[in-house]
XYZ file of C-alpha atoms in Angstrom:
283
model
C -108.186 -80.346 34.220
C -110.492 -79.011 36.943
C -110.005 -80.320 40.461
C -111.248 -79.605 43.962
C -110.295 -79.841 47.616
C -113.323 -80.488 49.804
C -111.354 -79.979 53.029
C -111.007 -76.259 52.241
C -113.913 -75.639 49.830
C -111.620 -74.703 46.973
C -111.756 -75.475 43.281
C -109.308 -75.142 40.361
C -111.275 -73.951 37.333
C -110.468 -72.324 33.999
C -112.583 -69.549 32.473
C -114.171 -72.182 30.206
C -115.141 -74.306 33.206
C -116.741 -71.303 34.914
C -118.704 -70.457 31.754
C -120.063 -74.006 31.554
C -120.959 -74.092 35.249
C -122.636 -70.683 35.041
C -124.808 -71.789 32.120
C -125.795 -75.024 33.847
C -126.464 -73.263 37.165
C -128.771 -70.840 35.341
C -130.692 -73.758 33.838
C -129.279 -73.349 30.327
C -127.358 -75.707 28.073
C -123.579 -75.382 27.875
C -122.468 -73.902 24.509
C -121.200 -76.503 22.040
C -117.798 -74.804 21.782
C -117.162 -75.648 25.440
C -117.742 -79.393 25.027
C -114.194 -80.174 26.191
C -114.620 -78.181 29.387
C -118.007 -79.833 29.937
C -116.420 -83.268 29.599
C -113.666 -82.410 32.058
C -116.171 -81.243 34.662
C -118.099 -84.474 34.191
C -114.965 -86.582 34.485
C -113.858 -85.014 37.761
C -117.336 -85.252 39.306
C -118.278 -81.583 39.549
C -121.327 -82.234 37.338
C -123.246 -85.437 36.639
C -124.696 -87.011 33.487
C -127.873 -84.960 33.928
C -125.827 -81.719 33.976
C -126.568 -81.156 37.659
C -123.898 -79.427 39.689
C -122.248 -81.044 42.679
C -123.817 -79.643 45.896
C -120.326 -78.503 46.938
C -120.390 -75.979 44.076
C -123.690 -74.324 44.975
C -122.371 -71.574 47.345
C -119.653 -70.699 44.845
C -121.917 -70.589 41.793
C -124.679 -68.654 43.554
C -122.105 -65.963 44.334
C -120.596 -66.027 40.831
C -124.019 -65.542 39.252
C -125.289 -62.786 41.577
C -122.403 -60.851 43.146
C -123.164 -57.669 45.040
C -119.585 -56.365 44.871
C -116.902 -57.315 42.358
C -113.262 -56.739 43.318
C -110.681 -57.018 40.541
C -106.938 -57.354 41.130
C -104.661 -56.999 38.115
C -101.018 -57.775 38.883
C -98.005 -57.572 36.588
C -94.471 -58.802 37.174
C -91.608 -60.685 35.609
C -93.828 -63.724 35.060
C -96.389 -61.727 33.127
C -99.851 -60.503 34.038
C -102.269 -62.247 36.363
C -105.887 -61.519 37.182
C -107.239 -62.259 40.645
C -110.376 -61.057 42.352
C -113.213 -61.454 44.787
C -116.976 -61.718 44.464
C -119.147 -60.639 47.390
C -122.646 -62.093 47.410
C -125.609 -62.000 49.762
C -124.417 -65.020 51.749
C -120.883 -65.856 50.633
C -117.578 -64.362 49.517
C -115.597 -66.085 46.761
C -111.946 -65.356 45.983
C -110.280 -66.412 42.754
C -106.504 -66.460 42.339
C -104.584 -67.191 39.148
C -101.248 -69.021 38.924
C -98.484 -68.210 36.413
C -98.439 -70.492 33.392
C -101.696 -72.331 34.131
C -105.180 -71.942 32.687
C -106.975 -72.705 35.946
C -107.489 -70.308 38.825
C -108.206 -71.325 42.409
C -111.703 -70.432 43.622
C -112.299 -70.566 47.366
C -114.885 -69.475 49.907
C -113.759 -66.709 52.262
C -115.181 -65.900 55.669
C -116.744 -62.425 55.142
C -115.066 -60.972 58.236
C -111.703 -62.033 56.796
C -112.289 -60.286 53.471
C -109.818 -57.426 54.028
C -107.172 -59.823 55.318
C -107.635 -61.986 52.231
C -107.224 -59.012 49.894
C -104.093 -57.956 51.785
C -102.707 -61.459 51.330
C -103.557 -61.433 47.627
C -101.408 -58.311 47.113
C -98.662 -59.749 49.360
C -98.942 -56.878 51.848
C -96.324 -57.422 54.532
C -94.760 -55.594 57.435
C -91.197 -56.836 57.346
C -87.888 -55.073 58.019
C -87.903 -51.334 57.226
C -87.176 -50.679 53.516
C -84.082 -48.779 52.424
C -84.112 -45.012 52.397
C -84.567 -43.356 49.014
C -83.416 -39.991 47.721
C -87.004 -38.920 47.082
C -90.415 -39.911 48.417
C -92.272 -38.636 45.315
C -91.291 -39.127 41.679
C -93.056 -37.715 38.622
C -92.683 -38.479 34.942
C -94.985 -39.442 32.066
C -96.823 -42.688 31.517
C -94.866 -43.294 28.321
C -91.520 -43.029 30.099
C -92.616 -45.310 32.943
C -93.936 -47.906 30.508
C -90.665 -47.785 28.536
C -88.803 -48.778 31.693
C -91.281 -51.529 32.514
C -91.066 -52.866 28.963
C -87.471 -53.890 29.684
C -88.811 -56.362 32.279
C -91.784 -57.510 30.203
C -90.057 -58.104 26.888
C -91.180 -61.068 24.778
C -89.351 -63.384 24.689
C -87.640 -62.779 28.053
C -84.082 -61.539 27.659
C -81.360 -63.268 29.682
C -78.835 -60.717 30.991
C -76.840 -59.773 34.057
C -78.332 -57.564 36.751
C -76.071 -54.691 35.691
C -76.983 -55.100 32.018
C -80.668 -55.044 32.941
C -80.203 -51.934 35.047
C -78.372 -50.221 32.203
C -81.206 -51.145 29.816
C -83.822 -49.743 32.228
C -81.802 -46.567 32.752
C -81.435 -46.066 29.014
C -85.127 -46.608 28.323
C -86.104 -44.104 31.026
C -83.508 -41.545 29.945
C -84.764 -41.583 26.367
C -88.103 -40.269 27.624
C -86.326 -36.977 28.358
C -88.494 -35.925 31.302
C -86.542 -37.482 34.191
C -83.534 -35.731 35.707
C -81.328 -36.725 38.627
C -81.887 -37.895 41.286
C -85.300 -39.043 40.020
C -83.808 -40.849 37.010
C -81.597 -43.057 39.174
C -84.405 -43.663 41.674
C -86.962 -44.729 39.050
C -84.298 -46.980 37.495
C -83.840 -48.632 40.888
C -87.612 -48.885 41.465
C -88.164 -50.659 38.153
C -85.171 -52.929 38.757
C -86.456 -53.951 42.194
C -90.114 -54.174 41.147
C -91.751 -57.314 42.530
C -95.141 -56.444 41.096
C -97.284 -53.542 40.014
C -100.927 -54.039 40.784
C -104.256 -52.284 40.891
C -107.348 -53.058 42.933
C -110.783 -51.992 41.735
C -114.153 -52.521 43.411
C -117.485 -52.088 41.615
C -121.076 -52.390 42.787
C -124.560 -51.356 41.713
C -126.025 -48.343 43.468
C -128.377 -45.412 42.909
C -126.842 -42.202 41.562
C -129.120 -39.192 41.365
C -132.162 -41.411 41.711
C -131.045 -43.685 38.877
C -129.526 -47.128 38.825
C -125.796 -46.981 38.236
C -122.419 -48.534 38.976
C -119.999 -47.076 41.505
C -116.278 -47.872 41.335
C -113.228 -47.246 43.499
C -109.655 -48.237 42.949
C -105.975 -47.596 43.532
C -102.657 -48.863 42.198
C -99.325 -49.748 43.837
C -95.755 -50.609 42.932
C -94.227 -53.154 45.313
C -90.505 -52.478 44.977
C -89.241 -54.973 47.556
C -86.321 -53.452 49.484
C -87.289 -49.967 48.261
C -90.762 -50.192 49.756
C -94.323 -49.612 48.571
C -95.184 -46.797 46.175
C -98.750 -45.607 45.629
C -99.429 -44.675 42.012
C -101.315 -41.421 42.485
C -101.367 -40.630 38.758
C -102.959 -41.858 36.608
C -105.561 -42.080 39.368
C -107.676 -45.233 39.503
C -110.142 -46.153 38.272
C -109.244 -44.775 34.852
C -110.370 -46.175 31.470
C -107.419 -47.265 29.338
C -108.745 -45.327 26.364
C -108.147 -42.089 28.288
C -104.459 -42.834 28.797
C -101.819 -41.510 26.408
C -97.992 -41.578 26.599
C -97.960 -37.968 27.808
C -100.335 -38.677 30.721
C -98.877 -37.612 34.071
C -97.366 -40.425 36.149
C -96.639 -39.979 39.846
C -95.465 -42.430 42.526
C -95.547 -41.633 46.246
C -93.790 -43.765 48.820
C -96.167 -45.050 51.518
C -96.145 -47.377 54.508
C -97.930 -50.733 54.560
C -100.528 -49.220 56.926
C -101.616 -46.790 54.187
C -102.218 -49.675 51.774
C -104.219 -51.510 54.446
C -106.390 -48.421 54.987
C -106.962 -48.069 51.256
C -107.987 -51.728 50.932
C -110.496 -51.183 53.742
C -111.775 -47.976 52.129
C -112.151 -49.707 48.775
C -115.212 -51.602 49.940
C -118.667 -49.985 50.067
C -120.704 -49.457 53.192
C -124.044 -51.245 53.407
C -125.994 -48.057 52.590
C -123.992 -47.601 49.365
C -125.242 -50.858 47.892
C -128.349 -51.123 45.752
C -129.415 -54.256 47.626
C -128.363 -56.184 50.696
C -125.057 -58.045 50.752
C -122.953 -59.871 53.264
C -121.416 -57.855 56.068
C -118.001 -56.676 54.877
C -116.377 -56.342 58.246
């Protein structure tokens, strides 16, 4: 069920709810297949009997319908994959954050000057105690080998095992790839075992390229390995279409400090002169 918190201008909405609201906000009729979502929005008071949106939704829906910049955050961990993001409009910034095991995501208005801080919070960027030293600061393998190690964590259904049994399974999956030798094999085993999340941030906006309308994108990806620190995934370099990736694609992780991730989040966003049309101030 959708719900809202007026004290903080936040709303819990599923994809179906957003589709219905978008159609109504654009002056169209909600598709018949979303009748259930339409009824739930009516029941909770976000729309009325005449299909008019609650005034509290107007800043959010205006931004959803006409974003100037779209930021996508795809995160994967032991609880599966989650999709978060941010929409930057002419007047408002809207963040949406998913929650494991639920259909609804939380949509909230963000102060534009706090945009970078919000993105840093969404990726759980922290400066805590110094991470443990590692044998290497750069590791290289293939995408197929890395994914084989990750598959141990993402198996369906989840496998219940001891920490040592899991580590042995990760080590075996990585070793079978045949392209990791010591000390990299042990290090990547430890990185996968300690992995809190792997995530990638991508920003996209309309611009002019060579005098023509086009879309510009920027992105980067990170492994958050908890006590073993943050590792920037340099290869495959983002943004990269999935259809271009094959098991033999090069895979490289480089250990970085939290400050580097902060700088990359800041650099992800376009300057005003890069946008096709005006948008909110991003800093």
